[in-house]
mmCIF file of C-alpha atoms (C1' of nucleotides) in Angstrom:
data_model
loop_
_atom_site.group_PDB
_atom_site.id
_atom_site.type_symbol
_atom_site.label_atom_id
_atom_site.label_comp_id
_atom_site.label_asym_id
_atom_site.label_seq_id
_atom_site.Cartn_x
_atom_site.Cartn_y
_atom_site.Cartn_z
ATOM 1 C CA UNK A 1 -4.446 -19.761 21.436
ATOM 2 C CA UNK A 2 -1.591 -19.346 18.950
ATOM 3 C CA UNK A 3 -0.798 -16.566 17.159
ATOM 4 C CA UNK A 4 -1.168 -18.613 13.709
ATOM 5 C CA UNK A 5 -4.624 -19.543 15.183
ATOM 6 C CA UNK A 6 -5.675 -15.870 15.921
ATOM 7 C CA UNK A 7 -4.510 -14.698 12.404
ATOM 8 C CA UNK A 8 -6.650 -17.717 10.869
ATOM 9 C CA UNK A 9 -9.695 -16.568 12.193
ATOM 10 C CA UNK A 10 -8.505 -12.592 11.725
ATOM 11 C CA UNK A 11 -8.504 -13.604 8.133
ATOM 12 C CA UNK A 12 -11.413 -15.250 8.193
ATOM 13 C CA UNK A 13 -13.387 -12.431 9.379
ATOM 14 C CA UNK A 14 -11.803 -9.782 7.289
ATOM 15 C CA UNK A 15 -12.561 -12.151 3.771
ATOM 16 C CA UNK A 16 -16.411 -12.981 5.112
ATOM 17 C CA UNK A 17 -16.691 -9.042 6.004
ATOM 18 C CA UNK A 18 -15.170 -7.750 2.220
ATOM 19 C CA UNK A 19 -17.333 -10.885 0.989
ATOM 20 C CA UNK A 20 -20.742 -9.241 2.607
ATOM 21 C CA UNK A 21 -20.018 -5.902 1.511
ATOM 22 C CA UNK A 22 -19.426 -6.739 -2.181
ATOM 23 C CA UNK A 23 -22.524 -8.925 -1.905
ATOM 24 C CA UNK A 24 -24.665 -5.759 -0.198
ATOM 25 C CA UNK A 25 -23.329 -3.749 -3.093
ATOM 26 C CA UNK A 26 -24.102 -6.038 -5.451
ATOM 27 C CA UNK A 27 -27.364 -6.715 -4.397
ATOM 28 C CA UNK A 28 -28.266 -3.082 -4.223
ATOM 29 C CA UNK A 29 -27.343 -2.389 -7.409
ATOM 30 C CA UNK A 30 -29.341 -5.444 -8.855
ATOM 31 C CA UNK A 31 -32.150 -3.693 -7.529
ATOM 32 C CA UNK A 32 -31.885 -0.503 -9.700
ATOM 33 C CA UNK A 33 -29.512 1.821 -7.632
ATOM 34 C CA UNK A 34 -26.337 2.947 -9.685
ATOM 35 C CA UNK A 35 -23.912 5.259 -8.294
ATOM 36 C CA UNK A 36 -24.163 4.051 -4.944
ATOM 37 C CA UNK A 37 -20.661 3.125 -3.058
ATOM 38 C CA UNK A 38 -20.552 0.816 0.539
ATOM 39 C CA UNK A 39 -19.455 3.883 2.270
ATOM 40 C CA UNK A 40 -22.944 4.979 1.688
ATOM 41 C CA UNK A 41 -24.733 2.485 3.507
ATOM 42 C CA UNK A 42 -23.164 3.340 6.579
ATOM 43 C CA UNK A 43 -24.373 6.927 6.089
ATOM 44 C CA UNK A 44 -27.221 5.663 5.310
ATOM 45 C CA UNK A 45 -27.535 4.048 8.395
ATOM 46 C CA UNK A 46 -26.685 6.772 10.574
ATOM 47 C CA UNK A 47 -29.300 9.400 8.710
ATOM 48 C CA UNK A 48 -32.153 6.398 8.851
ATOM 49 C CA UNK A 49 -33.608 7.270 12.442
ATOM 50 C CA UNK A 50 -34.576 10.425 12.528
ATOM 51 C CA UNK A 51 -31.715 12.273 10.150
ATOM 52 C CA UNK A 52 -28.522 13.902 11.138
ATOM 53 C CA UNK A 53 -26.120 16.898 11.125
ATOM 54 C CA UNK A 54 -22.781 16.752 8.679
ATOM 55 C CA UNK A 55 -21.074 16.668 11.703
ATOM 56 C CA UNK A 56 -22.712 13.736 13.386
ATOM 57 C CA UNK A 57 -22.220 11.990 10.408
ATOM 58 C CA UNK A 58 -18.623 12.679 10.544
ATOM 59 C CA UNK A 59 -18.009 11.150 13.599
ATOM 60 C CA UNK A 60 -20.157 8.141 12.966
ATOM 61 C CA UNK A 61 -18.065 7.705 9.876
ATOM 62 C CA UNK A 62 -14.893 8.574 11.000
ATOM 63 C CA UNK A 63 -13.906 11.069 8.456
ATOM 64 C CA UNK A 64 -13.449 14.922 8.633
ATOM 65 C CA UNK A 65 -16.885 16.935 8.817
ATOM 66 C CA UNK A 66 -15.437 18.584 5.042
ATOM 67 C CA UNK A 67 -15.470 14.761 3.601
ATOM 68 C CA UNK A 68 -19.047 13.942 5.280
ATOM 69 C CA UNK A 69 -20.104 17.081 3.496
ATOM 70 C CA UNK A 70 -18.872 16.182 0.275
ATOM 71 C CA UNK A 71 -20.848 12.956 1.059
ATOM 72 C CA UNK A 72 -23.872 14.411 2.231
ATOM 73 C CA UNK A 73 -23.788 16.747 -1.878
ATOM 74 C CA UNK A 74 -23.310 13.493 -3.655
ATOM 75 C CA UNK A 75 -25.974 11.975 -1.820
ATOM 76 C CA UNK A 76 -28.013 14.625 -2.732
ATOM 77 C CA UNK A 77 -26.797 15.257 -6.484
ATOM 78 C CA UNK A 78 -28.106 12.027 -6.582
ATOM 79 C CA UNK A 79 -31.368 12.325 -4.852
ATOM 80 C CA UNK A 80 -30.562 9.843 -1.869
ATOM 81 C CA UNK A 81 -30.830 12.810 0.955
ATOM 82 C CA UNK A 82 -31.666 16.152 1.255
ATOM 83 C CA UNK A 83 -30.666 18.885 3.708
ATOM 84 C CA UNK A 84 -33.429 20.854 5.548
ATOM 85 C CA UNK A 85 -32.814 23.747 8.109
ATOM 86 C CA UNK A 86 -32.073 22.181 11.694
ATOM 87 C CA UNK A 87 -34.963 23.160 14.137
ATOM 88 C CA UNK A 88 -32.985 24.693 17.220
ATOM 89 C CA UNK A 89 -30.019 25.715 15.615
ATOM 90 C CA UNK A 90 -29.737 27.942 12.857
ATOM 91 C CA UNK A 91 -25.832 27.338 11.963
ATOM 92 C CA UNK A 92 -26.862 23.168 11.572
ATOM 93 C CA UNK A 93 -28.407 21.738 8.717
ATOM 94 C CA UNK A 94 -30.365 18.326 9.480
ATOM 95 C CA UNK A 95 -29.620 15.748 6.901
ATOM 96 C CA UNK A 96 -32.372 13.555 5.826
ATOM 97 C CA UNK A 97 -33.140 10.667 4.118
ATOM 98 C CA UNK A 98 -35.337 11.073 0.484
ATOM 99 C CA UNK A 99 -38.200 8.757 -0.668
ATOM 100 C CA UNK A 100 -35.476 7.348 -2.983
ATOM 101 C CA UNK A 101 -32.958 7.377 0.239
ATOM 102 C CA UNK A 102 -35.076 5.062 2.464
ATOM 103 C CA UNK A 103 -35.997 2.371 -0.675
ATOM 104 C CA UNK A 104 -32.123 2.056 -1.506
ATOM 105 C CA UNK A 105 -31.634 1.712 3.072
ATOM 106 C CA UNK A 106 -34.621 -1.107 1.906
ATOM 107 C CA UNK A 107 -32.135 -3.396 -0.575
ATOM 108 C CA UNK A 108 -29.609 -3.143 1.633
ATOM 109 C CA UNK A 109 -31.275 -4.344 3.865
ATOM 110 C CA UNK A 110 -33.000 -7.191 1.579
ATOM 111 C CA UNK A 111 -29.319 -8.031 -0.256
ATOM 112 C CA UNK A 112 -27.921 -8.286 3.778
ATOM 113 C CA UNK A 113 -30.330 -10.519 4.256
ATOM 114 C CA UNK A 114 -29.980 -12.739 1.447
ATOM 115 C CA UNK A 115 -26.172 -12.786 2.124
ATOM 116 C CA UNK A 116 -26.725 -14.320 5.705
ATOM 117 C CA UNK A 117 -29.651 -16.842 3.928
ATOM 118 C CA UNK A 118 -26.187 -18.393 2.394
ATOM 119 C CA UNK A 119 -24.641 -18.572 5.473
ATOM 120 C CA UNK A 120 -27.297 -20.184 7.280
ATOM 121 C CA UNK A 121 -27.615 -23.217 4.280
ATOM 122 C CA UNK A 122 -24.334 -23.590 5.449
ATOM 123 C CA UNK A 123 -24.008 -23.422 9.238
ATOM 124 C CA UNK A 124 -27.335 -24.248 9.830
ATOM 125 C CA UNK A 125 -30.049 -21.369 11.708
ATOM 126 C CA UNK A 126 -28.812 -22.410 15.312
ATOM 127 C CA UNK A 127 -25.509 -21.304 14.280
ATOM 128 C CA UNK A 128 -25.991 -18.301 12.324
ATOM 129 C CA UNK A 129 -28.154 -17.580 15.324
ATOM 130 C CA UNK A 130 -24.871 -18.451 17.909
ATOM 131 C CA UNK A 131 -22.656 -16.437 15.239
ATOM 132 C CA UNK A 132 -24.777 -13.096 15.532
ATOM 133 C CA UNK A 133 -25.046 -13.089 19.692
ATOM 134 C CA UNK A 134 -21.389 -13.555 19.754
ATOM 135 C CA UNK A 135 -20.347 -10.757 17.577
ATOM 136 C CA UNK A 136 -22.778 -8.345 19.194
ATOM 137 C CA UNK A 137 -21.413 -9.335 21.799
ATOM 138 C CA UNK A 138 -18.016 -7.873 20.873
ATOM 139 C CA UNK A 139 -18.873 -4.731 18.620
ATOM 140 C CA UNK A 140 -17.092 -1.858 19.516
ATOM 141 C CA UNK A 141 -18.869 1.381 20.179
ATOM 142 C CA UNK A 142 -17.035 4.418 18.484
ATOM 143 C CA UNK A 143 -16.853 5.222 14.666
ATOM 144 C CA UNK A 144 -17.589 2.750 11.867
ATOM 145 C CA UNK A 145 -14.675 2.812 9.318
ATOM 146 C CA UNK A 146 -13.304 1.162 6.371
ATOM 147 C CA UNK A 147 -12.170 -2.597 7.165
ATOM 148 C CA UNK A 148 -8.960 -1.113 5.107
ATOM 149 C CA UNK B 1 -34.636 -14.361 10.032
ATOM 150 C CA UNK B 2 -36.068 -11.362 9.795
ATOM 151 C CA UNK B 3 -34.207 -8.567 7.302
ATOM 152 C CA UNK B 4 -33.702 -6.715 10.454
ATOM 153 C CA UNK B 5 -31.665 -9.270 12.067
ATOM 154 C CA UNK B 6 -29.911 -9.953 9.422
ATOM 155 C CA UNK B 7 -29.070 -6.335 9.187
ATOM 156 C CA UNK B 8 -28.110 -6.513 12.632
ATOM 157 C CA UNK B 9 -25.866 -9.299 11.903
ATOM 158 C CA UNK B 10 -24.163 -7.578 9.328
ATOM 159 C CA UNK B 11 -23.274 -4.543 10.453
ATOM 160 C CA UNK B 12 -22.058 -6.238 13.781
ATOM 161 C CA UNK B 13 -19.672 -8.012 11.606
ATOM 162 C CA UNK B 14 -18.712 -4.929 9.497
ATOM 163 C CA UNK B 15 -18.326 -3.391 13.047
ATOM 164 C CA UNK B 16 -15.397 -5.810 14.245
ATOM 165 C CA UNK B 17 -13.352 -6.585 11.249
ATOM 166 C CA UNK B 18 -13.330 -2.502 11.217
ATOM 167 C CA UNK B 19 -12.333 -2.278 14.526
ATOM 168 C CA UNK B 20 -9.866 -5.596 14.243
ATOM 169 C CA UNK B 21 -8.258 -3.670 11.393
ATOM 170 C CA UNK B 22 -7.435 -0.552 13.026
ATOM 171 C CA UNK B 23 -6.231 -2.711 16.288
ATOM 172 C CA UNK B 24 -3.979 -4.999 13.917
ATOM 173 C CA UNK B 25 -2.267 -1.756 12.610
ATOM 174 C CA UNK B 26 -2.156 0.381 15.521
ATOM 175 C CA UNK B 27 -0.171 -2.690 17.004
ATOM 176 C CA UNK B 28 2.091 -3.098 14.257
ATOM 177 C CA UNK B 29 2.795 0.566 14.387
ATOM 178 C CA UNK B 30 3.131 -0.038 17.976
ATOM 179 C CA UNK B 31 5.977 -2.172 17.526
ATOM 180 C CA UNK B 32 8.280 0.021 15.308
ATOM 181 C CA UNK B 33 6.570 -0.759 12.098
ATOM 182 C CA UNK B 34 6.140 2.954 10.620
ATOM 183 C CA UNK B 35 4.715 3.314 7.174
ATOM 184 C CA UNK B 36 2.720 0.518 6.362
ATOM 185 C CA UNK B 37 -1.018 0.473 5.997
ATOM 186 C CA UNK B 38 -3.693 -2.527 6.007
ATOM 187 C CA UNK B 39 -3.696 -3.124 2.752
ATOM 188 C CA UNK B 40 0.074 -4.203 3.090
ATOM 189 C CA UNK B 41 -0.895 -7.126 5.675
ATOM 190 C CA UNK B 42 -2.975 -8.936 2.952
ATOM 191 C CA UNK B 43 -0.227 -8.550 0.332
ATOM 192 C CA UNK B 44 2.432 -10.149 3.006
ATOM 193 C CA UNK B 45 -0.283 -12.498 3.093
ATOM 194 C CA UNK B 46 0.213 -13.743 -0.187
ATOM 195 C CA UNK B 47 3.796 -13.170 -0.431
ATOM 196 C CA UNK B 48 5.135 -14.991 2.537
ATOM 197 C CA UNK B 49 5.223 -18.598 2.027
ATOM 198 C CA UNK B 50 7.181 -18.709 -1.415
ATOM 199 C CA UNK B 51 7.128 -15.127 -3.020
ATOM 200 C CA UNK B 52 4.734 -14.001 -5.553
ATOM 201 C CA UNK B 53 4.705 -12.285 -9.136
ATOM 202 C CA UNK B 54 3.553 -8.774 -9.214
ATOM 203 C CA UNK B 55 0.309 -10.538 -11.463
ATOM 204 C CA UNK B 56 -0.583 -12.895 -8.910
ATOM 205 C CA UNK B 57 -0.373 -10.155 -6.126
ATOM 206 C CA UNK B 58 -3.435 -7.986 -8.434
ATOM 207 C CA UNK B 59 -5.640 -11.134 -8.150
ATOM 208 C CA UNK B 60 -4.947 -11.934 -4.502
ATOM 209 C CA UNK B 61 -6.135 -7.797 -3.951
ATOM 210 C CA UNK B 62 -8.526 -7.834 -6.905
ATOM 211 C CA UNK B 63 -6.405 -4.697 -7.730
ATOM 212 C CA UNK B 64 -5.316 -4.017 -11.496
ATOM 213 C CA UNK B 65 -1.326 -5.302 -12.029
ATOM 214 C CA UNK B 66 -0.258 -1.654 -12.153
ATOM 215 C CA UNK B 67 -1.780 -0.754 -8.793
ATOM 216 C CA UNK B 68 -0.015 -4.080 -7.412
ATOM 217 C CA UNK B 69 3.221 -2.819 -9.059
ATOM 218 C CA UNK B 70 3.264 0.408 -7.317
ATOM 219 C CA UNK B 71 2.163 -1.399 -3.914
ATOM 220 C CA UNK B 72 5.386 -3.366 -4.494
ATOM 221 C CA UNK B 73 7.421 -0.073 -5.285
ATOM 222 C CA UNK B 74 6.038 1.086 -2.002
ATOM 223 C CA UNK B 75 7.184 -2.350 0.083
ATOM 224 C CA UNK B 76 10.745 -2.351 -1.587
ATOM 225 C CA UNK B 77 10.959 1.335 -0.813
ATOM 226 C CA UNK B 78 10.419 1.025 2.903
ATOM 227 C CA UNK B 79 12.303 -1.993 2.997
ATOM 228 C CA UNK B 80 9.942 -4.934 3.209
ATOM 229 C CA UNK B 81 10.007 -6.480 -0.346
ATOM 230 C CA UNK B 82 12.538 -7.266 -3.173
ATOM 231 C CA UNK B 83 12.313 -7.928 -6.658
ATOM 232 C CA UNK B 84 14.225 -11.112 -7.493
ATOM 233 C CA UNK B 85 14.656 -12.610 -11.216
ATOM 234 C CA UNK B 86 11.714 -15.259 -11.347
ATOM 235 C CA UNK B 87 13.245 -19.162 -11.771
ATOM 236 C CA UNK B 88 11.543 -20.334 -14.893
ATOM 237 C CA UNK B 89 9.713 -17.064 -16.799
ATOM 238 C CA UNK B 90 12.438 -14.150 -17.577
ATOM 239 C CA UNK B 91 9.623 -12.069 -18.289
ATOM 240 C CA UNK B 92 8.403 -12.166 -14.795
ATOM 241 C CA UNK B 93 9.969 -11.003 -11.623
ATOM 242 C CA UNK B 94 9.318 -12.802 -7.987
ATOM 243 C CA UNK B 95 8.622 -10.330 -5.353
ATOM 244 C CA UNK B 96 9.766 -11.475 -2.157
ATOM 245 C CA UNK B 97 9.212 -10.336 1.780
ATOM 246 C CA UNK B 98 12.822 -9.035 3.349
ATOM 247 C CA UNK B 99 13.548 -10.022 6.845
ATOM 248 C CA UNK B 100 11.806 -6.601 7.467
ATOM 249 C CA UNK B 101 9.098 -7.888 5.917
ATOM 250 C CA UNK B 102 8.516 -11.276 7.953
ATOM 251 C CA UNK B 103 9.304 -9.533 10.888
ATOM 252 C CA UNK B 104 6.666 -7.091 9.991
ATOM 253 C CA UNK B 105 4.228 -9.784 9.366
ATOM 254 C CA UNK B 106 5.298 -11.275 12.724
ATOM 255 C CA UNK B 107 4.298 -7.954 14.462
ATOM 256 C CA UNK B 108 0.906 -8.382 12.940
ATOM 257 C CA UNK B 109 0.460 -11.905 13.929
ATOM 258 C CA UNK B 110 1.030 -10.923 17.373
ATOM 259 C CA UNK B 111 -1.044 -8.006 16.878
ATOM 260 C CA UNK B 112 -4.119 -10.173 15.992
ATOM 261 C CA UNK B 113 -3.704 -12.573 18.860
ATOM 262 C CA UNK B 114 -3.914 -9.912 21.346
ATOM 263 C CA UNK B 115 -6.981 -8.560 19.743
ATOM 264 C CA UNK B 116 -8.654 -12.285 19.563
ATOM 265 C CA UNK B 117 -7.401 -12.576 22.967
ATOM 266 C CA UNK B 118 -9.671 -9.484 24.042
ATOM 267 C CA UNK B 119 -12.523 -11.110 22.180
ATOM 268 C CA UNK B 120 -11.904 -14.242 24.364
ATOM 269 C CA UNK B 121 -12.233 -12.155 27.696
ATOM 270 C CA UNK B 122 -15.461 -11.321 26.454
ATOM 271 C CA UNK B 123 -16.468 -14.689 25.040
ATOM 272 C CA UNK B 124 -14.440 -17.276 26.505
ATOM 273 C CA UNK B 125 -12.153 -19.378 24.691
ATOM 274 C CA UNK B 126 -14.714 -21.752 23.754
ATOM 275 C CA UNK B 127 -17.078 -19.061 21.960
ATOM 276 C CA UNK B 128 -13.783 -17.986 19.978
ATOM 277 C CA UNK B 129 -13.322 -21.306 18.907
ATOM 278 C CA UNK B 130 -16.923 -21.762 17.519
ATOM 279 C CA UNK B 131 -17.106 -18.649 16.169
ATOM 280 C CA UNK B 132 -13.436 -19.343 14.037
ATOM 281 C CA UNK B 133 -14.840 -22.719 12.972
ATOM 282 C CA UNK B 134 -18.160 -20.850 12.119
ATOM 283 C CA UNK B 135 -16.240 -18.156 9.780
ATOM 284 C CA UNK B 136 -13.947 -20.617 8.476
ATOM 285 C CA UNK B 137 -16.629 -22.754 6.677
ATOM 286 C CA UNK B 138 -18.707 -19.442 4.989
ATOM 287 C CA UNK B 139 -14.948 -17.605 4.191
ATOM 288 C CA UNK B 140 -15.412 -17.304 0.669
ATOM 289 C CA UNK B 141 -12.469 -18.417 -2.235
ATOM 290 C CA UNK B 142 -11.406 -15.240 -4.310
ATOM 291 C CA UNK B 143 -9.743 -11.905 -4.210
ATOM 292 C CA UNK B 144 -9.408 -10.470 -0.306
ATOM 293 C CA UNK B 145 -11.242 -7.360 -0.778
ATOM 294 C CA UNK B 146 -11.039 -4.121 0.913
ATOM 295 C CA UNK B 147 -14.873 -3.909 3.062
ATOM 296 C CA UNK B 148 -15.434 -0.881 1.130
ATOM 297 C "C1'" DG C 1 -22.063 42.979 25.108
ATOM 298 C "C1'" DT C 2 -17.527 40.852 23.887
ATOM 299 C "C1'" DA C 3 -14.921 36.581 23.670
ATOM 300 C "C1'" DT C 4 -14.937 31.703 21.918
ATOM 301 C "C1'" DA C 5 -16.582 27.743 20.719
ATOM 302 C "C1'" DT C 6 -18.972 24.996 16.912
ATOM 303 C "C1'" DG C 7 -21.808 24.163 12.605
ATOM 304 C "C1'" DG C 8 -20.808 24.320 7.646
ATOM 305 C "C1'" DT C 9 -18.600 25.128 3.332
ATOM 306 C "C1'" DC C 10 -15.007 26.430 0.055
ATOM 307 C "C1'" DA C 11 -10.697 25.830 -2.116
ATOM 308 C "C1'" DA C 12 -6.099 23.689 -2.775
ATOM 309 C "C1'" DG C 13 -3.507 19.031 -2.372
ATOM 310 C "C1'" DC C 14 -2.151 14.542 -1.778
ATOM 311 C "C1'" DT C 15 -2.806 9.468 -2.360
ATOM 312 C "C1'" DA C 16 -4.044 5.287 -4.128
ATOM 313 C "C1'" DC C 17 -6.467 3.917 -7.303
ATOM 314 C "C1'" DT C 18 -7.767 3.537 -12.738
ATOM 315 C "C1'" DT C 19 -6.756 3.597 -17.821
ATOM 316 C "C1'" DG C 20 -4.357 3.196 -21.677
ATOM 317 C "C1'" DA C 21 0.043 2.573 -24.278
ATOM 318 C "C1'" DC C 22 4.019 0.092 -24.926
ATOM 319 C "C1'" DC C 23 8.376 -3.308 -24.153
ATOM 320 C "C1'" DA C 24 10.026 -8.365 -23.489
ATOM 321 C "C1'" DT C 25 9.451 -12.838 -23.436
ATOM 322 C "C1'" DA C 26 6.748 -16.896 -23.630
ATOM 323 C "C1'" DT C 27 3.260 -20.028 -26.035
ATOM 324 C "C1'" DG C 28 1.288 -21.927 -30.093
ATOM 325 C "C1'" DC C 29 0.464 -23.183 -34.631
ATOM 326 C "C1'" DC C 30 2.534 -23.513 -39.525
ATOM 327 C "C1'" DG D 1 12.709 -22.042 -37.421
ATOM 328 C "C1'" DG D 2 9.323 -18.432 -37.959
ATOM 329 C "C1'" DC D 3 5.309 -15.394 -37.057
ATOM 330 C "C1'" DA D 4 1.231 -14.492 -34.874
ATOM 331 C "C1'" DT D 5 -0.813 -14.320 -29.960
ATOM 332 C "C1'" DA D 6 -0.719 -13.993 -25.325
ATOM 333 C "C1'" DT D 7 0.864 -12.879 -21.125
ATOM 334 C "C1'" DG D 8 4.444 -10.271 -17.103
ATOM 335 C "C1'" DG D 9 5.543 -6.065 -15.867
ATOM 336 C "C1'" DT D 10 6.348 -1.272 -16.163
ATOM 337 C "C1'" DC D 11 5.721 4.182 -17.594
ATOM 338 C "C1'" DA D 12 2.481 7.870 -17.957
ATOM 339 C "C1'" DA D 13 -1.591 10.225 -17.414
ATOM 340 C "C1'" DG D 14 -6.065 10.772 -15.532
ATOM 341 C "C1'" DT D 15 -9.446 10.312 -11.104
ATOM 342 C "C1'" DA D 16 -12.164 9.704 -7.105
ATOM 343 C "C1'" DG D 17 -12.306 10.519 -2.278
ATOM 344 C "C1'" DC D 18 -9.838 11.991 1.465
ATOM 345 C "C1'" DT D 19 -6.815 15.627 3.889
ATOM 346 C "C1'" DT D 20 -5.577 20.142 5.724
ATOM 347 C "C1'" DG D 21 -6.190 25.658 6.331
ATOM 348 C "C1'" DA D 22 -9.324 29.205 5.564
ATOM 349 C "C1'" DC D 23 -13.029 31.311 6.430
ATOM 350 C "C1'" DC D 24 -18.168 32.979 7.708
ATOM 351 C "C1'" DA D 25 -22.623 32.471 10.502
ATOM 352 C "C1'" DT D 26 -24.393 31.498 14.790
ATOM 353 C "C1'" DA D 27 -24.730 29.378 19.295
ATOM 354 C "C1'" DT D 28 -22.710 29.797 23.812
ATOM 355 C "C1'" DA D 29 -20.260 31.550 28.033
ATOM 356 C "C1'" DC D 30 -18.615 35.042 31.494
#
DNA sequence: GTATATGGTCAAGCTACTTGACCATATGCC
DNA sequence: GGCATATGGTCAAGTAGCTTGACCATATAC
């Protein structure tokens, strides 16, 4: 594959990622959740199952724990999360989603599903499925970072 | 398709995009270009063919023209671009890449090709091709924006 | 029981953006 | 030609989200 083809693929991937982010954000706002930024979605993804500590969240997002702590401050202030004592470690605090936080996460899922549905209209269900399988196989481990 | 599947596809796409950005950036730095940020790559993409005005660049990046002007300042200071009088509009200035700018853009292409090659090792050439074709068909028009 | 490591926060600083004001030139209209 | 308005660009100041550095509380190793 030529460099120019690799660049075209890269550019397309990044453009689609940017557009997807915008659509999810717009969809979440349209469902009545204000003051949320795209990065909050990635925090929700880590907090959703059983909560997480600030340090775990920092690793997930690829930022300092101070930055993660500030982000949690913001989520708490806006009513999407709360800090609880950590069972088994008196130093730590377990950050969990509130009911509003869960509702916001569901709204993000719906918005993502809408965006993916639009791709289905262009590509067809089978190709979207193939896209998903292909991407899942090259998905890296490690922290989730902003695309630039 | 269920919401959770759409979310898995979205998360994979965004994770791959973040990783790709990181790899291109690392590859460019490894080739000796310092002080460049990922957003500069998107600026290069707009400036590369024939140059562009600050306002055109701002539209391309989805930022204010002041921000675009500051970014051009930075590129000029670092030797990657220069401002020339615009032929045919004395108000405007045409921003073009210098030889160093072109070299940096080529380095980014090589780094992108390396990253794509790694995908090929996992997926095979044919599936990478299919991925490219699929993504190109759902690539939006309009400004290129950070993924979050 | 003491030394060190880890979870978390407070405070200050930096960087890349924003908004607002302004100047120079271009364009539309009489 | 002359004036009103639109457009390209920059300067200046403010802001948001991150960083680094310092510090405290608790856990862990020996």
